[in-house]
Coordinates of C-alpha atoms and ligand atoms in Angstrom, one line a residue:
M1 CA 36.8 29.7 -13.6
G2 CA 34.6 30.7 -16.6
T3 CA 35.7 32.8 -19.6
E4 CA 34.3 35.9 -18.0
F5 CA 36.8 35.9 -15.3
D6 CA 37.8 39.4 -14.4
I7 CA 41.6 39.3 -14.4
R8 CA 41.9 43.1 -14.0
N9 CA 39.8 43.1 -10.9
F10 CA 41.7 40.1 -9.7
L11 CA 45.0 41.9 -10.1
K12 CA 43.5 45.1 -8.6
E13 CA 42.6 43.4 -5.5
R14 CA 45.9 41.6 -5.1
K15 CA 47.6 44.8 -5.7
R16 CA 45.8 46.4 -2.9
L17 CA 46.9 43.6 -0.7
V18 CA 50.5 44.1 -1.5
D19 CA 50.2 47.9 -1.3
D20 CA 48.7 47.8 2.2
A21 CA 51.5 45.2 3.4
I22 CA 54.2 47.4 1.9
K23 CA 52.8 50.4 3.7
K24 CA 52.8 48.7 7.0
Y25 CA 56.4 47.8 6.6
F26 CA 57.3 51.4 6.1
S27 CA 55.2 52.7 8.9
D28 CA 58.2 53.1 11.4
A29 CA 59.5 56.5 12.3
N30 CA 62.8 55.8 10.3
P31 CA 63.6 59.0 8.5
F32 CA 65.1 57.2 5.5
F33 CA 61.9 55.3 4.9
E34 CA 60.4 58.1 3.1
V35 CA 63.1 58.0 0.4
M36 CA 62.7 54.3 0.1
Y37 CA 58.9 54.2 0.3
Y38 CA 58.5 56.9 -2.4
S39 CA 60.0 54.5 -5.2
T40 CA 57.8 51.6 -4.2
E41 CA 54.7 53.4 -4.9
G42 CA 53.0 52.9 -8.3
G43 CA 54.1 49.6 -9.6
K44 CA 51.9 46.9 -10.9
R45 CA 53.1 44.4 -8.3
I46 CA 53.3 41.6 -10.7
R47 CA 56.0 39.6 -8.8
P48 CA 54.4 39.6 -5.5
I49 CA 51.0 38.8 -7.1
L50 CA 52.7 35.8 -8.7
A51 CA 54.1 34.7 -5.5
I52 CA 50.8 34.9 -3.6
T53 CA 48.9 33.2 -6.5
S54 CA 51.3 30.5 -6.8
Y55 CA 51.1 29.9 -2.9
E56 CA 47.3 29.7 -3.2
A57 CA 47.4 27.4 -6.3
N58 CA 49.6 25.2 -4.4
R59 CA 46.9 24.9 -1.7
G60 CA 48.7 27.3 0.8
T61 CA 46.2 28.7 3.2
D62 CA 47.9 31.3 5.5
F63 CA 48.9 34.5 3.7
E64 CA 51.4 35.2 6.7
H65 CA 53.6 32.4 5.0
I66 CA 53.9 34.4 1.8
L67 CA 52.8 38.0 2.1
P68 CA 56.3 39.3 3.7
I69 CA 58.1 37.3 1.0
A70 CA 55.9 38.7 -1.7
C71 CA 56.6 42.3 -0.5
G72 CA 60.4 41.5 -0.2
L73 CA 60.4 40.6 -3.9
E74 CA 58.7 44.0 -4.7
L75 CA 61.3 45.9 -2.7
I76 CA 64.1 44.0 -4.6
H77 CA 62.4 44.8 -8.0
T78 CA 61.9 48.5 -6.9
Y79 CA 65.7 48.6 -5.9
S80 CA 66.7 47.4 -9.3
L81 CA 64.5 50.0 -11.0
I82 CA 66.1 52.8 -9.0
H83 CA 69.4 51.7 -10.0
D84 CA 68.5 51.1 -13.5
D85 CA 67.2 54.7 -13.8
L86 CA 70.6 56.2 -12.6
P87 CA 72.6 58.2 -15.1
S88 CA 75.3 55.6 -15.3
M89 CA 72.8 52.9 -16.4
D90 CA 69.6 53.8 -18.2
N91 CA 69.5 57.4 -17.2
D92 CA 65.7 57.9 -16.9
D93 CA 64.1 60.9 -15.1
F94 CA 60.6 59.4 -15.0
R95 CA 59.4 56.2 -13.4
R96 CA 56.1 54.9 -12.1
G97 CA 54.4 58.1 -13.2
K98 CA 56.7 60.5 -11.4
A99 CA 60.3 61.6 -11.0
S100 CA 62.7 58.8 -10.6
A101 CA 64.4 58.6 -7.2
H102 CA 67.7 60.3 -8.2
K103 CA 65.7 63.2 -9.8
R104 CA 63.7 63.6 -6.7
F105 CA 66.2 62.9 -3.9
G106 CA 69.8 63.2 -5.7
E107 CA 72.0 60.6 -6.9
A108 CA 73.5 59.6 -3.5
R109 CA 70.3 59.2 -1.6
A110 CA 68.8 57.2 -4.5
I111 CA 71.7 54.7 -4.6
L112 CA 71.4 54.4 -0.7
S113 CA 67.6 54.0 -1.0
G114 CA 68.2 51.0 -3.4
D115 CA 70.9 49.5 -0.9
G116 CA 68.3 50.0 1.9
L117 CA 65.5 48.2 -0.1
F118 CA 67.8 45.5 -1.0
A119 CA 68.7 44.6 2.6
Y120 CA 65.2 45.3 4.0
A121 CA 63.8 42.8 1.4
F122 CA 65.8 40.0 3.0
E123 CA 64.7 41.2 6.6
L124 CA 61.1 40.9 5.2
F125 CA 61.7 37.3 4.2
T126 CA 62.5 36.4 7.7
Y127 CA 59.2 37.8 8.9
A128 CA 57.3 35.0 7.0
K129 CA 55.6 32.3 9.1
G130 CA 56.8 28.8 8.3
A131 CA 59.7 26.4 8.5
D132 CA 63.2 27.9 8.5
E133 CA 64.2 25.3 5.9
D134 CA 61.6 26.7 3.5
K135 CA 62.7 30.3 4.1
I136 CA 66.4 29.3 3.5
A137 CA 65.2 27.6 0.2
V138 CA 63.5 30.9 -0.8
I139 CA 66.5 32.9 0.0
K140 CA 68.8 30.5 -2.0
A141 CA 66.3 30.6 -5.1
V142 CA 65.9 34.3 -5.0
S143 CA 69.5 35.1 -4.6
E144 CA 70.5 32.9 -7.5
A145 CA 67.8 34.4 -9.8
I146 CA 68.8 38.0 -9.0
G147 CA 72.6 37.9 -8.5
P148 CA 75.4 37.4 -10.8
K149 CA 73.7 34.2 -12.3
G150 CA 70.5 36.1 -13.0
V151 CA 69.4 39.7 -13.0
V152 CA 72.9 41.4 -12.5
Y153 CA 74.3 39.3 -15.4
G154 CA 71.4 40.3 -17.5
Q155 CA 71.8 43.8 -16.7
T156 CA 75.6 43.6 -17.5
L157 CA 74.7 42.3 -20.9
D158 CA 72.0 44.9 -21.4
I159 CA 74.1 47.9 -20.8
K160 CA 76.7 46.9 -23.4
E161 CA 76.7 48.2 -26.9
Y162 CA 76.3 45.8 -29.7
N163 CA 76.9 46.5 -33.5
R164 CA 74.7 43.8 -34.7
P165 CA 71.3 42.3 -33.8
D166 CA 72.3 39.1 -32.1
P167 CA 69.3 36.7 -31.1
R168 CA 71.4 34.7 -28.8
I169 CA 72.6 37.7 -26.8
L170 CA 69.0 39.0 -26.8
R171 CA 67.6 35.8 -25.3
S172 CA 70.3 35.8 -22.8
I173 CA 69.4 39.4 -21.8
H174 CA 65.7 38.7 -21.5
L175 CA 66.2 35.3 -19.6
N176 CA 68.6 36.9 -17.0
K177 CA 67.4 40.4 -16.6
T178 CA 63.6 39.5 -16.4
A179 CA 62.5 36.0 -16.7
K180 CA 64.4 34.5 -13.9
F181 CA 63.0 37.0 -11.4
I182 CA 59.5 36.4 -12.7
A183 CA 60.1 32.6 -12.5
V184 CA 61.4 32.7 -8.9
S185 CA 58.4 34.8 -7.9
I186 CA 56.1 31.9 -9.0
Q187 CA 58.6 29.3 -7.5
V188 CA 58.7 30.9 -3.9
G189 CA 54.8 30.6 -3.8
A190 CA 55.3 26.8 -4.3
I191 CA 58.2 26.5 -1.8
M192 CA 56.2 28.2 1.0
A193 CA 53.2 26.2 0.2
R194 CA 55.4 23.0 0.6
A195 CA 54.7 21.7 -2.9
S196 CA 56.8 18.7 -4.2
S197 CA 60.3 19.5 -5.6
R198 CA 59.0 18.3 -9.1
I199 CA 56.1 21.0 -9.1
I200 CA 58.7 23.6 -7.7
N201 CA 61.1 22.8 -10.6
E202 CA 58.3 22.6 -13.2
L203 CA 56.7 25.9 -12.1
Y204 CA 60.0 27.6 -12.4
K205 CA 60.3 26.5 -16.0
A206 CA 56.7 27.8 -16.8
G207 CA 57.7 31.0 -15.1
L208 CA 60.7 31.5 -17.3
L209 CA 58.4 31.3 -20.4
M210 CA 56.0 33.8 -18.7
G211 CA 59.0 35.9 -17.9
M212 CA 60.3 36.0 -21.5
L213 CA 56.9 37.0 -22.6
F214 CA 57.0 39.9 -20.0
Q215 CA 60.3 41.3 -21.3
Y216 CA 59.0 40.9 -24.9
T217 CA 55.9 43.1 -24.0
D218 CA 58.1 45.5 -22.2
D219 CA 60.3 45.8 -25.4
I220 CA 57.3 46.2 -27.5
L221 CA 55.8 48.9 -25.2
D222 CA 58.8 50.9 -25.4
V223 CA 58.2 51.3 -29.1
I224 CA 54.3 51.6 -29.2
G225 CA 53.4 52.6 -25.6
E226 CA 52.3 56.0 -24.3
K227 CA 54.2 57.7 -21.6
E228 CA 51.3 58.6 -19.4
C229 CA 49.9 55.0 -19.6
L230 CA 53.4 53.3 -19.0
G231 CA 54.6 55.6 -16.2
K232 CA 58.0 55.6 -17.8
T233 CA 59.5 57.1 -20.8
P234 CA 59.0 55.3 -24.2
G235 CA 61.5 55.1 -26.9
K236 CA 64.4 54.8 -24.5
D237 CA 65.6 51.6 -26.0
K238 CA 66.0 52.8 -29.6
D239 CA 67.6 56.1 -28.4
A240 CA 70.2 54.1 -26.4
G241 CA 70.6 51.6 -29.5
K242 CA 69.7 48.8 -27.2
L243 CA 69.3 45.1 -28.2
T244 CA 65.5 44.4 -28.0
A245 CA 63.0 42.2 -29.5
P246 CA 61.8 44.7 -31.9
S247 CA 65.4 45.7 -33.0
V248 CA 66.2 42.0 -33.5
Y249 CA 62.9 40.7 -35.0
G250 CA 61.0 43.8 -36.1
L251 CA 57.8 44.8 -34.4
D252 CA 55.6 42.2 -36.1
G253 CA 58.3 39.4 -35.4
A254 CA 58.4 40.5 -31.8
R255 CA 54.7 40.3 -31.4
F256 CA 54.6 36.9 -33.1
R257 CA 57.3 35.6 -30.7
A258 CA 55.6 37.1 -27.7
R259 CA 52.4 35.2 -28.7
R260 CA 54.4 32.0 -29.0
Y261 CA 55.9 32.5 -25.4
A262 CA 52.4 33.0 -24.2
E263 CA 51.2 29.8 -25.9
M264 CA 54.2 27.8 -24.4
A265 CA 53.6 29.3 -21.0
K266 CA 49.9 28.5 -21.0
S267 CA 50.3 25.0 -22.1
R268 CA 52.7 24.4 -19.2
F269 CA 50.4 26.0 -16.7
T270 CA 47.4 24.0 -17.9
S271 CA 49.4 20.7 -17.4
F272 CA 49.3 21.6 -13.6
G273 CA 45.5 21.3 -13.2
K274 CA 42.6 23.6 -12.6
E275 CA 44.1 25.6 -9.6
F276 CA 46.7 27.0 -12.0
E277 CA 44.1 28.2 -14.6
I278 CA 44.6 31.7 -13.1
F279 CA 48.2 31.7 -14.5
N280 CA 46.7 31.5 -18.0
H281 CA 44.6 34.5 -17.3
I282 CA 47.7 36.3 -16.1
T283 CA 49.7 35.2 -19.2
D284 CA 47.1 36.7 -21.3
F285 CA 47.0 39.9 -19.3
I286 CA 50.8 40.2 -19.8
L287 CA 50.5 39.5 -23.6
K288 CA 47.9 42.3 -24.1
R289 CA 49.1 44.6 -21.5
T290 CA 49.4 48.4 -22.3
Y291 CA 51.5 49.4 -19.2
Ligands
GRG1 C1 70.2 42.6 -7.9 C2 67.8 42.7 -8.5 C3 69.1 43.2 -8.8 C4 69.4 44.3 -9.6 C5 70.8 45.0 -9.9 C6 70.0 47.5 -11.7 C7 70.0 46.1 -12.1 C8 70.9 45.2 -11.3 C9 69.1 45.5 -12.8 C10 68.0 46.2 -13.6 C11 67.2 45.2 -14.2 C12 65.9 45.7 -14.8 C13 65.5 47.2 -14.7 C14 65.2 44.9 -15.5 C15 63.8 45.3 -16.2 C16 62.7 44.5 -15.8 C17 61.4 45.1 -16.0 C18 60.6 44.4 -17.1 C19 61.0 46.2 -15.4 C20 59.6 46.7 -15.5 O1 58.9 46.0 -14.6 P1 57.4 46.2 -14.3 O2 56.7 46.4 -15.6 O3 57.4 47.6 -13.6 O4 56.8 45.0 -13.5 P2 56.4 48.1 -12.4 O5 56.8 49.5 -12.4 O6 55.0 47.9 -12.8 O7 56.8 47.4 -11.3

């Protein structure tokens, strides 16, 4: 893989694969699918792409082992965005370039569509080809990463008000709200490709660094990003008095630390060998992203 590797094209092709699969999972005549599908459209698909890419880097050959799981991760992520946008949480009317779910369908149906996506995600996990023990390992890892020891905990910390910039709490918010979900997305690809437990664990650690970077760039974009490009409302964190990387370290400090997380992540991915070089390209994409 040379220096001219076209990461944007790679991500675009992978996104199409995920978009098509998700569409297929919503093709039934279930009347509620429209509400759920609405919110899934328009995302970057980073988590499913990471899962698929990790599966391939670990020499997995049959996408049917990973694609349903990758799509399930995207449904869980979409669910978290719907609930995050609710008036009782971040109260955002605009998401993925259009009205957020509660704005479009009302609060009750938005909440229910989140509930539906969450449950449907685990149904999709069972559609994957492969050994039941691997799928149970995936369900265990994902539940741990997103539940009260992961995303739910991070979100609980995130919605609290803080009267001083506390770097320790900030780290915990980033780690739990975002990094664990990114890390487990990489991890499930390795599980389904039947990688060794050492690789599965080490990839998770590398994924945490990429996940920290991801939330740093999210926080930075909230300050410097453009609404049209982001597809969501910038400036929300400052307005809500949130603990973010720029509010704790300043914009330059946040950028410096983002670069450091990117370097640390890449040095770990490099240690896995040539097949994992793609993760260095994805890391650089995240560092430089504008959306
Ligand atoms: C059980 C998963 C779960 C959630 C319940 C509501 C909630 C608790 C958590 C919200 C967590 C949250 C919104 C974290 C922010 C993570 C983040 C960086 C979102 C933006 O992700 P992108 O940039 O968005 O990948 P797109 O739209 O491209 O998919």
